[in-house]
Short mmCIF file of C-alpha atoms in Angstrom, two decimals:
data_model
loop_
_atom_site.label_atom_id
_atom_site.label_comp_id
_atom_site.label_asym_id
_atom_site.label_seq_id
_atom_site.Cartn_x
_atom_site.Cartn_y
_atom_site.Cartn_z
CA MET A 718 77.61 -16.78 65.57
CA HIS A 719 80.01 -17.91 68.29
CA ARG A 720 77.24 -19.14 70.59
CA HIS A 721 75.44 -21.12 67.88
CA ARG A 722 78.40 -22.06 65.68
CA GLU A 723 77.86 -25.81 66.02
CA LEU A 724 74.21 -25.45 65.03
CA CYS A 725 75.15 -23.33 61.99
CA GLU A 726 77.87 -25.74 60.87
CA ARG A 727 75.69 -28.83 60.81
CA ALA A 728 72.54 -27.17 59.41
CA VAL A 729 71.46 -28.15 55.90
CA ASP A 730 69.47 -24.95 55.29
CA PRO A 731 68.59 -21.65 57.01
CA LEU A 732 65.28 -23.00 58.28
CA GLU A 733 67.08 -25.63 60.33
CA ILE A 734 69.11 -22.85 61.97
CA ALA A 735 65.86 -20.95 62.58
CA ALA A 736 64.37 -24.04 64.18
CA GLY A 737 67.40 -24.45 66.40
CA LEU A 738 67.32 -20.80 67.44
CA GLU A 739 63.62 -21.17 68.20
CA ALA A 740 64.37 -24.18 70.39
CA HIS A 741 66.93 -22.08 72.30
CA GLY A 742 64.33 -19.41 73.02
CA VAL A 743 65.29 -16.90 70.32
CA THR A 744 62.21 -14.92 69.26
CA ASP A 745 61.50 -12.23 66.68
CA ARG A 746 62.05 -9.66 69.42
CA THR A 747 65.51 -11.09 70.01
CA ALA A 748 66.20 -10.99 66.26
CA ALA A 749 65.18 -7.32 66.20
CA ARG A 750 68.10 -6.55 68.54
CA TYR A 751 70.37 -7.73 65.72
CA ARG A 752 68.47 -5.58 63.21
CA HIS A 753 66.54 -8.42 61.59
CA ARG A 754 62.81 -8.49 61.06
CA ASP A 755 62.38 -12.09 62.32
CA VAL A 756 64.21 -15.24 63.37
CA PHE A 757 64.33 -16.61 59.84
CA SER A 758 66.08 -13.53 58.50
CA LEU A 759 68.66 -13.81 61.27
CA ALA A 760 69.10 -17.51 60.47
CA GLU A 761 69.74 -16.70 56.80
CA GLU A 762 72.59 -14.36 57.75
CA LEU A 763 74.10 -16.92 60.13
CA TYR A 764 73.85 -19.59 57.43
CA ALA A 765 75.63 -17.36 54.93
CA ARG A 766 78.33 -16.02 57.27
CA VAL A 767 79.55 -19.22 58.96
CA PRO A 768 82.79 -19.77 56.99
CA GLY A 769 84.05 -22.91 55.32
CA VAL A 770 80.90 -24.99 55.75
CA ALA A 771 78.72 -24.21 52.74
CA GLY A 772 80.43 -26.80 50.51
CA GLU A 773 80.80 -29.57 53.07
CA PRO A 774 78.80 -32.82 52.79
CA GLY A 775 76.89 -31.98 55.95
CA ARG A 776 75.17 -29.17 54.06
CA ALA A 777 73.86 -31.46 51.36
CA THR A 778 70.14 -31.85 51.23
CA ALA A 779 69.11 -34.53 53.69
CA PRO A 780 66.91 -37.30 52.33
CA ALA A 781 63.36 -37.71 53.46
CA PRO A 782 63.08 -40.19 56.34
CA MET A 783 62.53 -43.85 55.49
CA ARG A 784 62.12 -43.47 51.74
CA ASP A 785 63.25 -46.96 50.73
CA ILE A 786 60.74 -49.76 50.43
CA GLU A 787 62.77 -52.30 52.40
CA THR A 788 62.89 -50.10 55.48
CA ARG A 789 59.18 -49.42 55.34
CA ALA A 790 58.40 -53.11 54.87
CA ALA A 791 60.61 -54.02 57.84
CA TRP A 792 58.97 -51.72 60.36
CA THR A 793 55.51 -52.45 58.93
CA LEU A 794 56.00 -56.17 59.56
CA ARG A 795 57.15 -55.45 63.09
CA ALA A 796 54.09 -53.26 63.64
CA LEU A 797 51.86 -56.13 62.52
CA LEU A 798 53.25 -58.52 65.14
CA PRO A 799 51.07 -57.42 68.11
CA GLY A 800 47.86 -57.69 66.10
CA ALA A 801 48.89 -61.03 64.58
CA ALA A 802 49.74 -62.45 68.02
CA CYS A 803 46.45 -61.32 69.54
CA THR A 804 44.45 -62.58 66.55
CA ALA A 805 46.16 -65.99 66.65
CA THR A 806 45.53 -66.24 70.39
CA ALA A 807 41.85 -65.38 69.95
CA VAL A 808 41.47 -67.98 67.18
CA VAL A 809 43.17 -70.71 69.23
CA LEU A 810 41.02 -69.95 72.28
CA LYS A 811 37.86 -70.02 70.16
CA LEU A 812 38.77 -73.31 68.47
CA THR A 813 39.73 -74.97 71.76
CA ASP A 814 36.64 -73.81 73.65
CA GLY A 815 35.43 -76.83 75.61
CA VAL A 816 38.55 -78.85 74.71
CA LEU A 817 41.23 -77.24 76.84
CA GLY A 818 40.79 -76.83 80.56
CA GLY A 819 41.08 -73.58 82.45
CA GLY A 820 44.83 -74.00 82.95
CA GLY A 821 45.46 -74.72 79.27
CA ARG A 822 43.44 -71.72 78.11
CA LEU A 823 45.23 -69.50 80.59
CA THR A 824 48.59 -70.72 79.27
CA VAL A 825 47.57 -69.97 75.68
CA ALA A 826 46.39 -66.49 76.69
CA LEU A 827 49.60 -65.74 78.60
CA VAL A 828 51.81 -66.91 75.72
CA GLY A 829 49.82 -64.81 73.27
CA ALA A 830 50.05 -61.76 75.53
CA LEU A 831 53.81 -62.24 75.92
CA VAL A 832 54.34 -62.50 72.15
CA ALA A 833 52.18 -59.42 71.60
CA LEU A 834 54.18 -57.42 74.14
CA LEU A 835 57.46 -58.53 72.57
CA GLY A 836 56.15 -57.50 69.15
CA LEU A 837 55.11 -54.12 70.56
CA GLY A 838 58.57 -53.67 72.04
CA LEU A 839 60.19 -54.41 68.67
CA CYS A 840 57.85 -51.93 66.98
CA LEU A 841 58.82 -49.18 69.42
CA ARG A 842 62.54 -49.83 68.96
CA SER A 843 62.60 -48.81 65.31
CA GLY A 844 60.41 -47.19 62.72
CA PRO A 845 58.14 -44.15 63.03
CA LEU A 846 57.16 -44.95 66.63
CA HIS A 847 60.76 -45.15 67.80
CA ALA A 848 61.87 -42.43 70.19
CA ALA A 849 65.50 -41.38 70.45
CA GLU A 850 67.50 -42.58 73.43
CA GLY A 851 66.64 -40.71 76.59
CA ARG A 852 63.19 -39.60 75.46
CA SER A 853 61.13 -42.63 76.49
CA SER A 854 60.47 -43.14 80.19
CA ALA A 855 59.69 -46.24 82.20
CA ALA A 856 56.82 -44.39 83.88
CA ALA A 857 55.09 -43.81 80.54
CA ALA A 858 55.36 -47.53 79.75
CA VAL A 859 53.84 -48.43 83.12
CA TYR A 860 50.95 -46.01 82.58
CA GLY A 861 50.39 -47.39 79.10
CA TYR A 862 50.20 -50.96 80.37
CA TRP A 863 47.82 -49.84 83.11
CA LEU A 864 45.48 -48.31 80.54
CA LEU A 865 45.58 -51.48 78.42
CA GLY A 866 44.93 -53.60 81.50
CA TYR A 867 41.96 -51.44 82.41
CA ALA A 868 40.58 -51.91 78.91
CA LEU A 869 40.70 -55.65 79.58
CA TYR A 870 39.53 -55.83 83.22
CA GLY A 871 38.48 -52.34 84.30
CA GLU A 872 34.80 -52.35 83.40
CA ALA A 873 34.23 -55.69 85.12
CA LEU A 874 36.06 -54.46 88.22
CA LEU A 875 34.05 -51.26 88.41
CA ASP A 876 30.81 -53.17 87.84
CA GLN A 877 31.60 -55.51 90.74
CA VAL A 878 32.57 -52.63 93.02
CA LEU A 879 29.30 -50.85 92.22
CA SER A 880 27.29 -54.01 92.92
CA GLY A 881 28.82 -54.51 96.35
CA GLY A 882 31.95 -56.53 95.53
CA PRO A 883 34.46 -57.20 94.31
CA GLU A 884 33.85 -60.92 94.63
CA GLY A 885 34.26 -63.94 92.37
CA PRO A 886 36.14 -64.04 89.05
CA TRP A 887 36.21 -60.96 86.85
CA ALA A 888 34.76 -61.10 83.37
CA ILE A 889 37.21 -59.80 80.78
CA THR A 890 36.54 -57.77 77.63
CA PRO A 891 39.24 -58.80 75.13
CA ALA A 892 37.66 -57.23 72.03
CA PRO A 893 39.00 -53.67 72.67
CA LEU A 894 42.48 -55.03 73.33
CA LEU A 895 42.41 -56.98 70.05
CA GLY A 896 41.31 -53.87 68.15
CA LEU A 897 44.08 -51.79 69.73
CA ALA A 898 46.68 -54.45 68.91
CA LEU A 899 45.57 -54.49 65.27
CA ALA A 900 45.80 -50.69 65.23
CA VAL A 901 49.55 -50.61 65.98
CA ALA A 902 50.39 -50.87 62.27
CA PRO A 903 47.99 -48.05 61.26
CA ALA A 904 49.42 -45.94 64.10
CA ALA A 905 52.94 -46.47 62.76
CA TRP A 906 51.86 -45.47 59.26
CA CYS A 907 50.02 -42.38 60.50
CA ALA A 908 53.10 -41.33 62.46
CA HIS A 909 55.24 -41.98 59.38
CA LEU A 910 53.01 -39.92 57.10
CA PHE A 911 52.95 -37.07 59.59
CA SER A 912 56.74 -37.12 59.91
CA VAL A 913 57.38 -37.30 56.15
CA HIS A 914 54.98 -34.50 55.25
CA ALA A 915 56.23 -32.35 58.13
CA GLN A 916 59.78 -32.77 56.80
CA ARG A 917 58.59 -31.68 53.35
CA LYS A 918 56.92 -28.65 54.88
CA LEU A 919 60.14 -27.89 56.73
CA ALA A 920 62.14 -28.06 53.51
CA GLY A 921 59.71 -25.92 51.54
CA SER A 922 58.75 -23.27 54.11
CA ARG A 923 60.39 -19.85 54.15
CA ALA A 924 59.23 -18.79 57.61
CA LEU A 925 58.44 -20.44 60.92
CA GLU A 926 54.86 -19.15 60.90
CA GLU A 927 54.32 -20.62 57.44
CA PHE A 928 55.63 -23.97 58.62
CA ALA A 929 53.43 -23.98 61.74
CA ALA A 930 50.32 -23.17 59.71
CA GLY A 931 51.08 -26.06 57.36
CA VAL A 932 51.84 -28.66 60.03
CA ARG A 933 48.71 -28.25 62.16
CA PRO A 934 46.37 -29.68 59.47
CA LEU A 935 48.81 -32.57 59.05
CA LEU A 936 48.54 -33.39 62.76
CA PHE A 937 44.74 -33.23 62.75
CA GLY A 938 44.61 -35.31 59.57
CA ALA A 939 46.90 -38.00 60.97
CA VAL A 940 44.87 -38.25 64.19
CA ALA A 941 41.56 -38.30 62.30
CA LEU A 942 42.81 -40.97 59.89
CA PHE A 943 43.99 -43.14 62.76
CA LEU A 944 40.69 -42.70 64.60
CA CYS A 945 38.71 -43.80 61.52
CA VAL A 946 40.86 -46.90 61.00
CA LEU A 947 40.82 -47.73 64.72
CA THR A 948 37.02 -47.44 64.84
CA GLY A 949 36.71 -49.96 62.00
CA LEU A 950 39.17 -52.38 63.64
CA LEU A 951 37.36 -52.15 66.98
CA HIS A 952 34.09 -52.92 65.20
CA LEU A 953 35.62 -55.98 63.51
CA ALA A 954 37.08 -57.15 66.83
CA ALA A 955 33.69 -56.76 68.52
CA LEU A 956 32.07 -58.82 65.76
CA GLY A 957 34.67 -61.55 66.22
CA TYR A 958 34.11 -61.68 69.97
CA GLY A 959 30.38 -61.11 69.86
CA GLY A 960 30.59 -57.69 71.54
CA GLY A 961 32.05 -56.73 74.86
CA GLY A 962 33.84 -53.63 76.01
CA ALA A 963 33.19 -49.98 75.31
CA PRO A 964 34.25 -49.04 71.76
CA VAL A 965 34.25 -45.31 72.53
CA ALA A 966 36.59 -45.81 75.48
CA ALA A 967 38.91 -47.99 73.40
CA ALA A 968 38.90 -45.48 70.53
CA VAL A 969 39.87 -42.51 72.70
CA LEU A 970 42.47 -44.71 74.44
CA GLY A 971 44.03 -45.44 71.06
CA VAL A 972 44.12 -41.74 70.19
CA LEU A 973 45.64 -40.95 73.60
CA LEU A 974 48.40 -43.52 73.10
CA LEU A 975 49.13 -42.24 69.58
CA LEU A 976 49.39 -38.61 70.70
CA ALA A 977 51.57 -39.57 73.64
CA ARG A 978 53.91 -41.49 71.34
CA LEU A 979 54.05 -38.68 68.78
CA LEU A 980 55.02 -36.20 71.47
CA THR A 981 57.65 -38.59 72.82
CA VAL A 982 59.13 -39.28 69.38
CA HIS A 983 59.42 -35.56 68.63
CA GLY A 984 61.07 -34.65 71.91
CA PHE A 985 58.25 -33.92 74.37
CA PRO A 986 58.11 -36.95 76.70
CA GLU A 987 57.11 -35.04 79.85
CA PRO A 988 53.64 -33.89 78.68
CA ALA A 989 53.06 -37.34 77.15
CA THR A 990 53.78 -39.02 80.50
CA THR A 991 51.61 -36.48 82.31
CA GLY A 992 48.65 -37.16 80.02
CA LEU A 993 48.91 -40.91 80.50
CA ALA A 994 49.27 -40.49 84.26
CA ALA A 995 46.17 -38.29 84.40
CA ALA A 996 44.07 -40.91 82.60
CA CYS A 997 45.36 -43.64 84.94
CA ALA A 998 44.57 -41.50 87.98
CA VAL A 999 40.94 -40.98 86.93
CA GLU A 1000 40.46 -44.70 86.24
CA ALA A 1001 41.95 -45.58 89.64
CA VAL A 1002 40.00 -42.92 91.54
CA ALA A 1003 36.59 -44.06 90.25
CA PRO A 1004 36.42 -47.43 92.11
CA ALA A 1005 38.24 -45.87 95.06
CA LEU A 1006 35.49 -43.25 95.39
CA VAL A 1007 32.82 -45.95 95.32
CA LEU A 1008 34.57 -47.86 98.10
CA ALA A 1009 35.11 -44.67 100.10
CA GLY A 1010 31.42 -43.83 99.73
CA ARG A 1011 30.53 -46.88 101.83
CA LEU A 1012 32.08 -45.28 104.89
CA PRO A 1013 29.66 -43.52 107.26
CA GLY A 1014 28.98 -39.96 106.20
CA LEU A 1015 30.90 -40.20 102.91
CA HIS A 1016 28.18 -41.48 100.59
CA PHE A 1017 28.29 -38.19 98.65
CA VAL A 1018 31.86 -38.97 97.54
CA ALA A 1019 30.70 -41.81 95.29
CA GLN A 1020 27.73 -39.93 93.84
CA PRO A 1021 29.57 -38.59 90.73
CA VAL A 1022 30.60 -42.13 89.75
CA TYR A 1023 27.08 -43.48 90.27
CA THR A 1024 25.66 -40.64 88.18
CA VAL A 1025 28.08 -41.19 85.29
CA VAL A 1026 27.53 -44.96 85.28
CA ALA A 1027 23.75 -44.59 85.50
CA GLU A 1028 23.74 -42.25 82.51
CA ALA A 1029 26.28 -43.95 80.22
CA GLY A 1030 27.42 -47.25 81.76
CA THR A 1031 30.73 -48.34 83.24
CA GLY A 1032 32.49 -47.69 79.93
CA ALA A 1033 31.93 -43.96 80.43
CA VAL A 1034 34.61 -43.80 83.13
CA PRO A 1035 37.55 -44.82 80.90
CA ALA A 1036 36.03 -42.84 78.03
CA ILE A 1037 36.01 -39.65 80.13
CA ALA A 1038 39.47 -40.34 81.56
CA CYS A 1039 41.16 -41.08 78.24
CA GLY A 1040 39.09 -38.56 76.30
CA ALA A 1041 40.02 -35.66 78.58
CA ALA A 1042 43.69 -36.69 78.58
CA ALA A 1043 43.70 -37.09 74.78
CA LEU A 1044 42.11 -33.67 74.33
CA GLY A 1045 44.76 -32.11 76.54
CA LEU A 1046 47.56 -33.81 74.64
CA LEU A 1047 46.03 -32.79 71.30
CA ILE A 1048 45.98 -29.15 72.39
CA HIS A 1049 49.58 -29.38 73.56
CA ALA A 1050 50.66 -31.23 70.42
CA THR A 1051 49.04 -28.56 68.24
CA VAL A 1052 51.47 -26.06 69.75
CA ALA A 1053 54.54 -28.26 70.30
CA LEU A 1054 54.54 -30.20 67.04
CA SER A 1055 53.95 -27.07 64.96
CA ARG A 1056 57.40 -25.83 65.97
CA ALA A 1057 60.10 -26.44 63.41
CA SER A 1058 62.50 -27.53 66.15
CA ALA A 1059 60.34 -30.59 66.79
CA HIS A 1060 61.10 -31.94 63.30
CA THR A 1061 64.79 -31.21 62.78
CA ARG A 1062 67.03 -34.22 62.31
CA ALA A 1063 70.39 -34.64 63.99
#
């Protein structure tokens, strides 16, 4: 009680104490030393025995996060900004095709990209995709921008490297980037739904195991829902641009970014950064292996890349990189986000 007094005083129910004890490494075996069958039973005694706190306002039932309509509308509008900026830029470029010169079109594209990035920054500063201070890292942002840049230029770069280049201008594939920008709002809503329903599970569960069993389907459902919506948006973006880009690679990239953000928001930024870094490393190594394979005696180094591209095209490289990283983060999130301590509010 002395060691965890602050936790017990600010808790709104025994399960929040159990979640805090779990976060501090207290297990059922530890609880057995205090003659309790599990952590939750120990938490109930701590909740009951901490004096003079039961009637304080801090113990009142906390409201579900973001219940009011105005708050939801505010962060939804912010989440729509990146997609709106990219869509407006695409429309302007299509309407001015043959009218504006290369410099004018480049200016329009740069302005649109800047507005989209500003909108993305606003979306990450509040709402369901907002991470508490100290959780987000600059490295994760750099890796995220790398992955988005590869979605725009990566396939063309790898194609030129494989054909003997790089030389000449690179062809870009803006359709996946447009689809991902439009998917920011669905990602925010999926994160919101996951958070809200996890909080309800936290309030209604009577044991940590019960809570974990109820949260895992919520995580899988949120990811599956986002993947379905993202697939439709990528298809619409491809129709608008007349194709271009690898939809599978863009889809798994979107899932990777969502999982990384969910882990960051709920207090696990290190594995999120590691997953993004792993995907970036694979995408960077692929053209590097091709270039290294041109050195005498090292042709075998590039053979895996040639085999993958011959079987599934240049889009297979980012699909494998992001898909493997997303699978790893999903496995980690299944364990980490099913802990009650990942959903307790300050």
